[in-house]
Tab-separated table of N, CA and C in Angstrom:
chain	number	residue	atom	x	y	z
A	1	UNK	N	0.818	-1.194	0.000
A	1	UNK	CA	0.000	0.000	0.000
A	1	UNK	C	0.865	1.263	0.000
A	2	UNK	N	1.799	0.841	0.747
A	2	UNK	CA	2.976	2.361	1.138
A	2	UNK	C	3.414	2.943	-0.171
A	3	UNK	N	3.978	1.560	-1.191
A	3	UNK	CA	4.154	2.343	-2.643
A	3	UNK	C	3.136	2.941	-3.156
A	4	UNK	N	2.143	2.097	-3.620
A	4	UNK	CA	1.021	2.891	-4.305
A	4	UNK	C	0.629	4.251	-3.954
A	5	UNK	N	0.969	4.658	-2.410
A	5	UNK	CA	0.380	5.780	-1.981
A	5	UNK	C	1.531	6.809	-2.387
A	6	UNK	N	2.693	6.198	-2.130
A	6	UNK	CA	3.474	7.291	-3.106
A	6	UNK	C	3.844	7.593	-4.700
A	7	UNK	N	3.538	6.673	-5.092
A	7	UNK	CA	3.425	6.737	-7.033
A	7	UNK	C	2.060	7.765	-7.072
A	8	UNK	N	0.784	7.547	-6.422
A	8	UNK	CA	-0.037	8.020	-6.001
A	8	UNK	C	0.197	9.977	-5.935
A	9	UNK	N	0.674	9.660	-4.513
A	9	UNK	CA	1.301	11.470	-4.622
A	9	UNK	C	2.326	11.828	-5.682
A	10	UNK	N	3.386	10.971	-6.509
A	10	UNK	CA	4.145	11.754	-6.818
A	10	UNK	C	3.087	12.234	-8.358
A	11	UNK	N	2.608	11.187	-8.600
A	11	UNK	CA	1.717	11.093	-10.312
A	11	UNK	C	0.517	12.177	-10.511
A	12	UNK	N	-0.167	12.670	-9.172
A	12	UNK	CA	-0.818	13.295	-9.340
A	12	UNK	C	-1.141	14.602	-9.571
A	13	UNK	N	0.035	15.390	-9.769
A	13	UNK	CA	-0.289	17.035	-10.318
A	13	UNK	C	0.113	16.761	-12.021
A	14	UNK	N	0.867	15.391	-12.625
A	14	UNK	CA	0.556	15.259	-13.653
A	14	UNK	C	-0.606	14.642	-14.050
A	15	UNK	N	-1.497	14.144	-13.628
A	15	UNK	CA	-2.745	13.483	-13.637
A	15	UNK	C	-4.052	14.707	-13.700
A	16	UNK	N	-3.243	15.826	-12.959
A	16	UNK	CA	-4.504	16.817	-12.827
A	16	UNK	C	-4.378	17.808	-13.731
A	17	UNK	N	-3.218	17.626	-14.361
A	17	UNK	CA	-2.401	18.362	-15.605
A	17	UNK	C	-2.227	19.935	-15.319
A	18	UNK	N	-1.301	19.569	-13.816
A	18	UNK	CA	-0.783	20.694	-13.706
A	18	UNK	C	0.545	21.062	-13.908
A	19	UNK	N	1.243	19.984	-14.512
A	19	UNK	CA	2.472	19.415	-15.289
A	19	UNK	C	2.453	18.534	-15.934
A	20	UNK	N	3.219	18.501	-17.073
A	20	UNK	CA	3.178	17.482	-18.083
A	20	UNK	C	4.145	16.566	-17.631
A	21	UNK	N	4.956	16.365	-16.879
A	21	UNK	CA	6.154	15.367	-16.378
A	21	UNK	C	6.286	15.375	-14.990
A	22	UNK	N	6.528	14.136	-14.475
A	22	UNK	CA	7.008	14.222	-12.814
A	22	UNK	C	7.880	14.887	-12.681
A	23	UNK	N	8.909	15.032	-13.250
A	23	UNK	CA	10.191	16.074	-12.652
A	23	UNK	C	9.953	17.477	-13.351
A	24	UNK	N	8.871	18.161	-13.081
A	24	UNK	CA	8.432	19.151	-13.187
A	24	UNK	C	7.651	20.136	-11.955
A	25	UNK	N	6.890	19.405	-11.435
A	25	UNK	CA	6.383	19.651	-10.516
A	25	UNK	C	7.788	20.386	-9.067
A	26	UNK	N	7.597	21.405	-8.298
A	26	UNK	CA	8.749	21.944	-7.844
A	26	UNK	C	8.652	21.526	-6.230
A	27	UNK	N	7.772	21.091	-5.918
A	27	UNK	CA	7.519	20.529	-4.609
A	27	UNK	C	7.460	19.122	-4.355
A	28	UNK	N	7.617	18.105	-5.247
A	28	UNK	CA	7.653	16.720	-5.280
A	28	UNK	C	8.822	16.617	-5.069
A	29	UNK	N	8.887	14.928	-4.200
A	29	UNK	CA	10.295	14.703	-3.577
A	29	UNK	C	10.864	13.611	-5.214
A	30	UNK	N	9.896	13.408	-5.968
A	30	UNK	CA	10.605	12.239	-7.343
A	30	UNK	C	11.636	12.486	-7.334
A	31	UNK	N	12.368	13.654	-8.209
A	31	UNK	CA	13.600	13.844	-8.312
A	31	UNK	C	14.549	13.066	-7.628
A	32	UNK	N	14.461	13.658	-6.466
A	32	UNK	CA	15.199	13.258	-5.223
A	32	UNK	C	15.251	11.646	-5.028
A	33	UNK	N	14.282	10.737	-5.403
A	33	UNK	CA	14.228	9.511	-5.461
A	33	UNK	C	15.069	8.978	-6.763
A	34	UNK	N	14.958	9.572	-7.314
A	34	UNK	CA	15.690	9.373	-8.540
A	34	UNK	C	17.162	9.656	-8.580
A	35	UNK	N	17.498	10.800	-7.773
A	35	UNK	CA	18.821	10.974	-7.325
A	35	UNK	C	19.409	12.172	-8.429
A	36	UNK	N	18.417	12.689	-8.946
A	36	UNK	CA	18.494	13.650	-9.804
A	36	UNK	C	19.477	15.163	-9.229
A	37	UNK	N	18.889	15.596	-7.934
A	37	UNK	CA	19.540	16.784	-7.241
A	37	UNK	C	19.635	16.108	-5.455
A	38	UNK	N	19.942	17.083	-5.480
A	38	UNK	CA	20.201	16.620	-3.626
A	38	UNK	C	19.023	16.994	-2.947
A	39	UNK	N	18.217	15.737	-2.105
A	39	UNK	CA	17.150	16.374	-1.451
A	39	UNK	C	17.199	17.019	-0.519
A	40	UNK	N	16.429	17.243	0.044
A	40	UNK	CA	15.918	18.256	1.124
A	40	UNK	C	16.448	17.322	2.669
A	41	UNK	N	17.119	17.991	3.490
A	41	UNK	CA	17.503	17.550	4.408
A	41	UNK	C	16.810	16.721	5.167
A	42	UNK	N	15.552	16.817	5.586
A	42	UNK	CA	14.279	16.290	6.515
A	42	UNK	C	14.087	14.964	5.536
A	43	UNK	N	14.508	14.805	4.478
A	43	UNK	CA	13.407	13.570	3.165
A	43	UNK	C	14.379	12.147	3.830
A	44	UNK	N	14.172	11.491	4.126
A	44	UNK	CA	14.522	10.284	3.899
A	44	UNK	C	13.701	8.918	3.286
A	45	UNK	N	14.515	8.641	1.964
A	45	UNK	CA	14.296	7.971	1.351
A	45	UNK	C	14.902	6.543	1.348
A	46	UNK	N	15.420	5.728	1.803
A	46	UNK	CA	16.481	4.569	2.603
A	46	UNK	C	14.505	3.762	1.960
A	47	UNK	N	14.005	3.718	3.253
A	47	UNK	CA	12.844	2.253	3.471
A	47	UNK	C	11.990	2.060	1.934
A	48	UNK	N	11.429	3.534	1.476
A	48	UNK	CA	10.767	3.384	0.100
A	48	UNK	C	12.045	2.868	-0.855
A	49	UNK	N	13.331	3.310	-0.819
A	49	UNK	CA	13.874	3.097	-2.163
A	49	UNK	C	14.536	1.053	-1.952
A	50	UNK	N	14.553	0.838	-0.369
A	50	UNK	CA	14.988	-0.358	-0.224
A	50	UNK	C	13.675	-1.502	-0.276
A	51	UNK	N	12.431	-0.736	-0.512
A	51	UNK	CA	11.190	-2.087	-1.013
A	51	UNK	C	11.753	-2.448	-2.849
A	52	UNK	N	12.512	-1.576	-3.095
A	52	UNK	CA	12.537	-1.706	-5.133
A	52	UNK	C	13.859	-2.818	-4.889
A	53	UNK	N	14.706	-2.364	-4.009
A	53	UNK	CA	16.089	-2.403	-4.188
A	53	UNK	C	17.242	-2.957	-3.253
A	54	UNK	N	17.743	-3.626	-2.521
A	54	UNK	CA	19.002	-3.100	-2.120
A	54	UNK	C	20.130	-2.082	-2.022
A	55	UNK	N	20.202	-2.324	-3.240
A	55	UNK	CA	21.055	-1.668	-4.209
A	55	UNK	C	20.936	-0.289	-4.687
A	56	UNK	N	20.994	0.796	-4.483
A	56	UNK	CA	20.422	2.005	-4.661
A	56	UNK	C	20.179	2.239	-6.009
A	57	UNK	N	21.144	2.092	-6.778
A	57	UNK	CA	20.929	2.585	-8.327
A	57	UNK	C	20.151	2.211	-9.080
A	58	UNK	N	19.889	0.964	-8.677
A	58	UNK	CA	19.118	-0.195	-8.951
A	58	UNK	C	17.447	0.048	-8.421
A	59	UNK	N	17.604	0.298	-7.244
A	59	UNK	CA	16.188	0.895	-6.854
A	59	UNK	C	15.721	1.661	-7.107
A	60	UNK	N	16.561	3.233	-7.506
A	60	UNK	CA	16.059	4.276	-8.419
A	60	UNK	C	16.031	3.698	-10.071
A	61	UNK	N	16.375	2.393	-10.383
A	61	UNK	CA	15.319	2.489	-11.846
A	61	UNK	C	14.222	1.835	-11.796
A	62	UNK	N	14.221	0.787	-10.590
A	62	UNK	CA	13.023	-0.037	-10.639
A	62	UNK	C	11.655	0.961	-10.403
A	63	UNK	N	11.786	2.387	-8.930
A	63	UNK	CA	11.143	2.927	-8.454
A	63	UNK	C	10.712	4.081	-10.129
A	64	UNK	N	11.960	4.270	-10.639
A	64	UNK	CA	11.065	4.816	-11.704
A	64	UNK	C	9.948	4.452	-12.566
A	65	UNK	N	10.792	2.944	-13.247
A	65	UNK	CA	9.628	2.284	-14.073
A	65	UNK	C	7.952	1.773	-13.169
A	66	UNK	N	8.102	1.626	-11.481
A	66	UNK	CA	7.101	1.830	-11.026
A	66	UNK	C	6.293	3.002	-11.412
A	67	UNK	N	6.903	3.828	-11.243
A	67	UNK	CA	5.707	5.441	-11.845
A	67	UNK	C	5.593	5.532	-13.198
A	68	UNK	N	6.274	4.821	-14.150
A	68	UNK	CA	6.119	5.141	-15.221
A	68	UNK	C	4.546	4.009	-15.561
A	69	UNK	N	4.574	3.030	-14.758
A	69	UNK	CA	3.405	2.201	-14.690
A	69	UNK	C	1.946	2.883	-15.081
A	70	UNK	N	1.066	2.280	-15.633
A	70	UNK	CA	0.006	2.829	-15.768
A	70	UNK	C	-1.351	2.090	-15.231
A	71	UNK	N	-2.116	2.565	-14.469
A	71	UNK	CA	-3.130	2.282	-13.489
A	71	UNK	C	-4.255	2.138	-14.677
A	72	UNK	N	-5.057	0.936	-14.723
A	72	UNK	CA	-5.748	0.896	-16.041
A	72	UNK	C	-7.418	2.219	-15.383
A	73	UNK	N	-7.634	2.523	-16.043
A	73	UNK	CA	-9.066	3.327	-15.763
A	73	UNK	C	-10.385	2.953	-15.503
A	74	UNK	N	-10.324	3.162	-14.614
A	74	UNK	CA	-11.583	3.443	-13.559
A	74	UNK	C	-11.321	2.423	-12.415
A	75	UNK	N	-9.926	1.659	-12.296
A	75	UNK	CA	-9.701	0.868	-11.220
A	75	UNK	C	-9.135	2.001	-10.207
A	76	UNK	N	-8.989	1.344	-8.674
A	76	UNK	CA	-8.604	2.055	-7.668
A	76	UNK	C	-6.529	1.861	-7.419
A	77	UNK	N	-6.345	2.765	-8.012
A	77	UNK	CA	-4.483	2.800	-7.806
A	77	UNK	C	-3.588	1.908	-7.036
A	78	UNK	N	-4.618	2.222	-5.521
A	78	UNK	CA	-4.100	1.622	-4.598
A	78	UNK	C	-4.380	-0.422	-4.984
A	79	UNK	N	-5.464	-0.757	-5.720
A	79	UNK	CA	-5.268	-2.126	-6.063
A	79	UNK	C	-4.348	-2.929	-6.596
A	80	UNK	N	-3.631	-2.025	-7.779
A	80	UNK	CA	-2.975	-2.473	-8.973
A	80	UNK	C	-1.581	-3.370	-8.374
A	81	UNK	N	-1.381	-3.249	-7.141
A	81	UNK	CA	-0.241	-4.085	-6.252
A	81	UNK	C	-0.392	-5.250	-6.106
């Protein structure tokens, strides 16, 4: 459930099309999961990126292609697990 709820938050200001891409949005921690910039001091990401991974690098591609996933329509997000 813990993932879904975060693919969940990160997917949804592109869902509401208030950005066309996750790493757009300026208040989402994605990036930072991705390892794109340096996050925000308070973020720890260790337990979400170690359900994809061990391996960090490895967990930031699995955790990507998780969001890149697509939730079929009119099912509930949180099911698709």
């Amino acid at each position: 459930y813990s993932l879904a709820l975060v693919r969940y938050i990160h997917k949804n200001p592109m869902e509401s099309e208030v950005v066309r891409s996750l790493d757009d949005y300026p208040w989402s921690s994605y990036v930072f999961y991705l390892g794109k910039t340096r996050p925000w001091d308070w973020l720890s990401m260790e337990w979400i990126l170690n359900q994809f991974h061990g391996e960090v690098q490895r967990a930031r591609v699995l955790f990507k292609e998780f969001h890149q996933m697509s939730v079929p329509e009119g099912s509930d997000p949180f099911d698709t697990f």
